[in-house]
CSV table of C-alpha atoms in Angstrom, one decimal:
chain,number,residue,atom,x,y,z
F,1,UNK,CA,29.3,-10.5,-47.7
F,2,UNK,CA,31.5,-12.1,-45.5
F,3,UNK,CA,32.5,-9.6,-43.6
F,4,UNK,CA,28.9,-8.5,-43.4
F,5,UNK,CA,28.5,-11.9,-41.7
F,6,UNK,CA,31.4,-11.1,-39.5
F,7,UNK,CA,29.9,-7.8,-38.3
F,8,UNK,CA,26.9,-9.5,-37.7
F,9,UNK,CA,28.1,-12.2,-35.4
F,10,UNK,CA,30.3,-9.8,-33.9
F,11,UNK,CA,27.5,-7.8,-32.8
F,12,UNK,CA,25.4,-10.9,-31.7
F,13,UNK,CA,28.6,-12.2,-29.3
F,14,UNK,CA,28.4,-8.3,-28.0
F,15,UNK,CA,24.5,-9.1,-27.3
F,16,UNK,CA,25.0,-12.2,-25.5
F,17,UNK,CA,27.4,-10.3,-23.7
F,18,UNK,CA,25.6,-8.3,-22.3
F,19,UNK,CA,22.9,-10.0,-21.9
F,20,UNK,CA,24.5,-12.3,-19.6
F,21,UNK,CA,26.0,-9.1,-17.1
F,22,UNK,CA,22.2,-7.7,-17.1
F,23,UNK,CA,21.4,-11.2,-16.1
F,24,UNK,CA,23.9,-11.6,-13.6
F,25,UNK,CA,23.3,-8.3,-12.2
F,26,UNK,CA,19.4,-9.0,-11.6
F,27,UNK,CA,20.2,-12.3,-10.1
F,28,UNK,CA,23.1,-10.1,-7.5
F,29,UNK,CA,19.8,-7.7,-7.0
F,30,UNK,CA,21.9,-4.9,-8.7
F,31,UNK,CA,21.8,-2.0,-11.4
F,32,UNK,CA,21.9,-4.1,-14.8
F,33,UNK,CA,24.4,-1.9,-15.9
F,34,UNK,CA,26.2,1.9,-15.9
F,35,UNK,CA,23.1,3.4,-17.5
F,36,UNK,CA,21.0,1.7,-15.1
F,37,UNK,CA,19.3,3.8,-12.0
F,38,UNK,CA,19.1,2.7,-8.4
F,39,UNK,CA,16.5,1.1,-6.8
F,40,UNK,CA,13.5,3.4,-5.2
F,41,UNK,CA,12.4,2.0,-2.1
F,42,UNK,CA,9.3,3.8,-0.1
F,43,UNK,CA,9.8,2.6,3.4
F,44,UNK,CA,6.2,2.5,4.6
F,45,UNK,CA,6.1,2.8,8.4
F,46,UNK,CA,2.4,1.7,9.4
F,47,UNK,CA,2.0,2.7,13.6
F,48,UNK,CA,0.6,6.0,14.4
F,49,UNK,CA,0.3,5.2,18.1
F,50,UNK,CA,1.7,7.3,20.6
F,51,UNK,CA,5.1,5.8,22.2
F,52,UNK,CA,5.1,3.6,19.3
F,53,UNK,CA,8.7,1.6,18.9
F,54,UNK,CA,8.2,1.4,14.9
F,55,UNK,CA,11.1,4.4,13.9
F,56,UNK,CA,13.6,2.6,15.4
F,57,UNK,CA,13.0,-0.8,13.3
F,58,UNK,CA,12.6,1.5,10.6
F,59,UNK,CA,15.8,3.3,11.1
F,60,UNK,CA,17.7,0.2,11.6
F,61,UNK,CA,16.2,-0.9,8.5
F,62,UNK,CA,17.1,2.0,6.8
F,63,UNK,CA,20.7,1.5,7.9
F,64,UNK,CA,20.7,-1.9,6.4
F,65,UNK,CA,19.1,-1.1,3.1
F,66,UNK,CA,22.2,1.9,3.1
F,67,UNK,CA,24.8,-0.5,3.5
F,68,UNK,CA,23.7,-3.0,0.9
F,69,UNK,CA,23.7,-0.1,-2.1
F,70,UNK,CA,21.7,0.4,-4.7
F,71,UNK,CA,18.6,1.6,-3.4
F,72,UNK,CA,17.3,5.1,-3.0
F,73,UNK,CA,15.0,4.7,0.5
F,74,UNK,CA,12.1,7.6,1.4
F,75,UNK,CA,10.4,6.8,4.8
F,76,UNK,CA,7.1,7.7,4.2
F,77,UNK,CA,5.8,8.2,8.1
F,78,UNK,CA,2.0,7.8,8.3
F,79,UNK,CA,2.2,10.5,11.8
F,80,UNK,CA,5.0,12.2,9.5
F,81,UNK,CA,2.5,12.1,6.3
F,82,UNK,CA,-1.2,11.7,8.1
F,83,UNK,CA,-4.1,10.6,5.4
F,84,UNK,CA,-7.6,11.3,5.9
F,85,UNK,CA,-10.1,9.0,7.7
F,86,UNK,CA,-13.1,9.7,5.2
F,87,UNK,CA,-13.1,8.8,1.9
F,88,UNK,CA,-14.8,11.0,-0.2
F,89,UNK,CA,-17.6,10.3,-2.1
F,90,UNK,CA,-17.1,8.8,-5.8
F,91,UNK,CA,-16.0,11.6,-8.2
F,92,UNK,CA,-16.4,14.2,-5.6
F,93,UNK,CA,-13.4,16.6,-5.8
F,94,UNK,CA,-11.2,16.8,-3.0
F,95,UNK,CA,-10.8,19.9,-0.1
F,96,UNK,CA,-8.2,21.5,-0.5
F,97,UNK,CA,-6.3,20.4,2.6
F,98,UNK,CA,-7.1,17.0,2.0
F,99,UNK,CA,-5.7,17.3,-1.3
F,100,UNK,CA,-2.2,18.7,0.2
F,101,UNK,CA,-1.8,15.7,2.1
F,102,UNK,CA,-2.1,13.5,-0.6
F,103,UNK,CA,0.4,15.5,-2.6
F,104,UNK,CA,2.8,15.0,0.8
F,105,UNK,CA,2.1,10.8,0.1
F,106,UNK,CA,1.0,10.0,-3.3
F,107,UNK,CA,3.4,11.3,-5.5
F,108,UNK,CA,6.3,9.4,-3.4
F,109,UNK,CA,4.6,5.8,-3.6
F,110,UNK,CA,4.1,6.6,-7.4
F,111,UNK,CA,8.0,6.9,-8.1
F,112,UNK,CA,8.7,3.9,-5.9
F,113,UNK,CA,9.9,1.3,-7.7
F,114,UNK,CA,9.5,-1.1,-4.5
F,115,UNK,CA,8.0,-0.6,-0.9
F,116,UNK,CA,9.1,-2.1,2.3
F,117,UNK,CA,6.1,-2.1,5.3
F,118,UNK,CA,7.0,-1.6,8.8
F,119,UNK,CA,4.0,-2.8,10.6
F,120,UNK,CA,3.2,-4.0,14.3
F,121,UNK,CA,0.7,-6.4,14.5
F,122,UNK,CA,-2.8,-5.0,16.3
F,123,UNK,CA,-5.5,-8.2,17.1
F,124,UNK,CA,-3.7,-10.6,14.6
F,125,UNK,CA,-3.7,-7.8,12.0
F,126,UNK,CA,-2.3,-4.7,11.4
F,127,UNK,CA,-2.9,-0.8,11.7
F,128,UNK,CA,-5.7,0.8,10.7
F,129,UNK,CA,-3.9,3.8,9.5
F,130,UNK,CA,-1.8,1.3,7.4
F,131,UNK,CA,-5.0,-0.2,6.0
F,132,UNK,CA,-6.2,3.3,4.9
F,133,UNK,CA,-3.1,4.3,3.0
F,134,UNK,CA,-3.0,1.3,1.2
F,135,UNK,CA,-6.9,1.7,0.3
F,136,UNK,CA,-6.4,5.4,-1.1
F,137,UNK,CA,-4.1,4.7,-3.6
F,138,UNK,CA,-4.7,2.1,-6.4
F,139,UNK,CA,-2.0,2.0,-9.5
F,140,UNK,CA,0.8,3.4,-7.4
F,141,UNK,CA,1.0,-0.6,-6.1
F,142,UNK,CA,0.5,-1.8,-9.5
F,143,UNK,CA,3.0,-4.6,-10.4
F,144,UNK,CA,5.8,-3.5,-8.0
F,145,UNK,CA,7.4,-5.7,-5.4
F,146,UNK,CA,6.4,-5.2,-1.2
F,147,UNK,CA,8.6,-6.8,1.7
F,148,UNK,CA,8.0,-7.0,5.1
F,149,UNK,CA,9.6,-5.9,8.5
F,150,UNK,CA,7.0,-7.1,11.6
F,151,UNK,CA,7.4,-6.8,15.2
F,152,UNK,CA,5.3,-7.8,18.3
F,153,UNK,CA,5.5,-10.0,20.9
F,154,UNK,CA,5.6,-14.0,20.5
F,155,UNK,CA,3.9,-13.8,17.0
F,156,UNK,CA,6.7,-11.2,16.0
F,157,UNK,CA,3.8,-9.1,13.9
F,158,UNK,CA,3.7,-12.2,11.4
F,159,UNK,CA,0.1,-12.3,11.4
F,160,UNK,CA,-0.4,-8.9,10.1
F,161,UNK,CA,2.2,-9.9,7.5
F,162,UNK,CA,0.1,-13.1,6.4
F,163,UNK,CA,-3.0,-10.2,6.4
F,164,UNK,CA,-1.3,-7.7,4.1
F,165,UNK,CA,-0.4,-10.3,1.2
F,166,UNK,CA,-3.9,-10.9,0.2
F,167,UNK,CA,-4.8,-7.0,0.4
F,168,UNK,CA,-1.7,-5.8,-1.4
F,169,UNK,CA,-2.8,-8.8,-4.1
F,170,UNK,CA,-5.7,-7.6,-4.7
F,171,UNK,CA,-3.9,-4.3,-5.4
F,172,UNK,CA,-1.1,-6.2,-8.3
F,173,UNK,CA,1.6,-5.7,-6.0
F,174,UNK,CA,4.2,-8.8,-5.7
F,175,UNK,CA,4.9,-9.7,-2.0
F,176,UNK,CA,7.9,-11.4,-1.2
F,177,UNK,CA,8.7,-14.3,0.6
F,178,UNK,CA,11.8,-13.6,2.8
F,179,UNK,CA,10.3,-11.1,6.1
F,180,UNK,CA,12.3,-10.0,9.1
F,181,UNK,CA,10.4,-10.3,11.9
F,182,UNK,CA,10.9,-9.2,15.7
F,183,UNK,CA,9.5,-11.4,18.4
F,184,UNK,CA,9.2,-9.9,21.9
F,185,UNK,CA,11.1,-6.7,19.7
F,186,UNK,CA,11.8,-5.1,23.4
F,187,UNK,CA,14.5,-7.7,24.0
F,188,UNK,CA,16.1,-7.4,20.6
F,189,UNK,CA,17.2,-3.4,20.4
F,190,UNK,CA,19.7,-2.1,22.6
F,191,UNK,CA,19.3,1.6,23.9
F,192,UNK,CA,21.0,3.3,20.7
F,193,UNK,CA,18.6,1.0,18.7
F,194,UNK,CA,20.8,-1.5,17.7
F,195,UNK,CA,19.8,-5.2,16.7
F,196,UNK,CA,21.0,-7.2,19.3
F,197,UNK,CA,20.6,-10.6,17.7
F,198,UNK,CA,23.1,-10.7,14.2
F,199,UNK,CA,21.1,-13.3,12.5
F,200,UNK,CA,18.6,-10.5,11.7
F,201,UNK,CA,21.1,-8.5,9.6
F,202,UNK,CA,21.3,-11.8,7.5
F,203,UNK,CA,17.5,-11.9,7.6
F,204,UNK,CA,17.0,-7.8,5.8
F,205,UNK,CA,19.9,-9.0,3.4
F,206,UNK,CA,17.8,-11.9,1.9
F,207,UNK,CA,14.7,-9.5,2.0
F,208,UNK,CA,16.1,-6.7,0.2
F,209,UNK,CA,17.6,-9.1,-2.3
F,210,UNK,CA,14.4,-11.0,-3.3
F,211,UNK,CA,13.0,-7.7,-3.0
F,212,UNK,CA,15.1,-5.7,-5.1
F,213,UNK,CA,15.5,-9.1,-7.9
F,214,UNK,CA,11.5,-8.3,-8.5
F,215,UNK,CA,12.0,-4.6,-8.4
F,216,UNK,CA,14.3,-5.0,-11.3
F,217,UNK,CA,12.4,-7.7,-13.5
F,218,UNK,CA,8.6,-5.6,-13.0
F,219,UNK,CA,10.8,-2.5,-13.8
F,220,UNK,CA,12.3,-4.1,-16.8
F,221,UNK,CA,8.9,-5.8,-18.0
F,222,UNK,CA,6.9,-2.7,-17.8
F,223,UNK,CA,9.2,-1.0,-19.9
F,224,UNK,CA,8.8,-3.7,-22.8
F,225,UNK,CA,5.2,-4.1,-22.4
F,226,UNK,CA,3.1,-1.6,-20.0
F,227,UNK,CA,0.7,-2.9,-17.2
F,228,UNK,CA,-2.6,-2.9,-17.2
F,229,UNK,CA,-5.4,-4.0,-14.6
């Protein structure tokens, strides 16, 4: 019996153990442990307009999200990736062509574990063709965490930021709080695309920490216990 009570408390101190490194890894925004996967981030870029200066913050932000580790990045380009305009009718199946361009979207958003937006901001808002990707897919937001990159001129695309949290709400996704943002964004990239100003490398760190804490915890927490809306 007593060494049964060994054993036991053995195995408890092991527990605790490793309790504390997967907690220590979540709160470092890395994989819990060597079973663990990375991080899959879809990289949302949100302009479709022509001459539009969104690939290069999305490249730079791909850099940054490289350098950090841990996270698996797909840039899903809406000009790359174009979605339909129309929504069909309720129930009605799907053309065929309009069902090959979901297949070229959907099925990357699903294995995200986290997305990152890109977005300009458009009349204190953002895209339309951002708006319409978002609206044609429901559970592939579900309880997953969103960060933001903006850019524009002395509002730095914040506003369409502060228009996406309530929509991507309503859709269970977490938003979180750290953004980058680019105010008067022509003045802040050099010609090989390069930030200019250093303080926004410190500015993607803290968002792709918060964002890959939540990315982590939701992951974790569905597995216990699914979710449902």
């Amino acid at each position: 019996m007593t060494t049964t009570h060994r054993t036991a408390r053995a195995a408890d101190q092991r527990d605790v153990t490793v309790q504390r490194d997967v907690t220590a890894a979540a709160a470092a925004g890395e994989p819990a442990g060597p079973g663990e996967d990375r991080l899959r981030v879809a990289v949302v870029l949100g302009s479709t307009r022509a001459g539009r200066f969104g690939p290069v913050v999305a490249d730079w932000l791909l850099r940054r999200a490289a350098e950090r580790g841990g996270l698996e990045t797909d840039l899903v380009d809406l000009v790359a990736t174009p979605l339909p305009s129309a929504f069909p009718a309720f129930g009605a199946p799907l053309p065929a062509d309009v069902q090959a361009q979901f297949a070229a979207v959907s099925p990357r958003l699903e294995s995200a574990d986290a997305f990152v937006i890109v977005t300009p901001e458009y009349n204190h808002s953002f895209p339309a063709p951002l708006k319409n990707a978002i609206d044609f897919h429901t559970h592939q937001w579900h309880a997953k965490p969103v960060g933001f990159v903006s850019y524009g001129g002395r509002s730095g695309g914040l506003r369409a930021v502060e228009q996406l949290r309530p929509v991507l709400a309503e859709l269970h996704a977490v938003t979180v709080r750290e953004t980058v943002s680019f105010h008067d964004y022509g003045d802040k990239f050099d010609a090989d695309g390069q930030v200019l100003d250093p303080a926004a490398d410190g500015a993607a760190k803290s968002m792709l920490d918060q964002l890959a804490w939540w990315a982590h915890a939701l992951r974790e927490a569905k597995r216990l216990r699914p979710y449902t809306a």
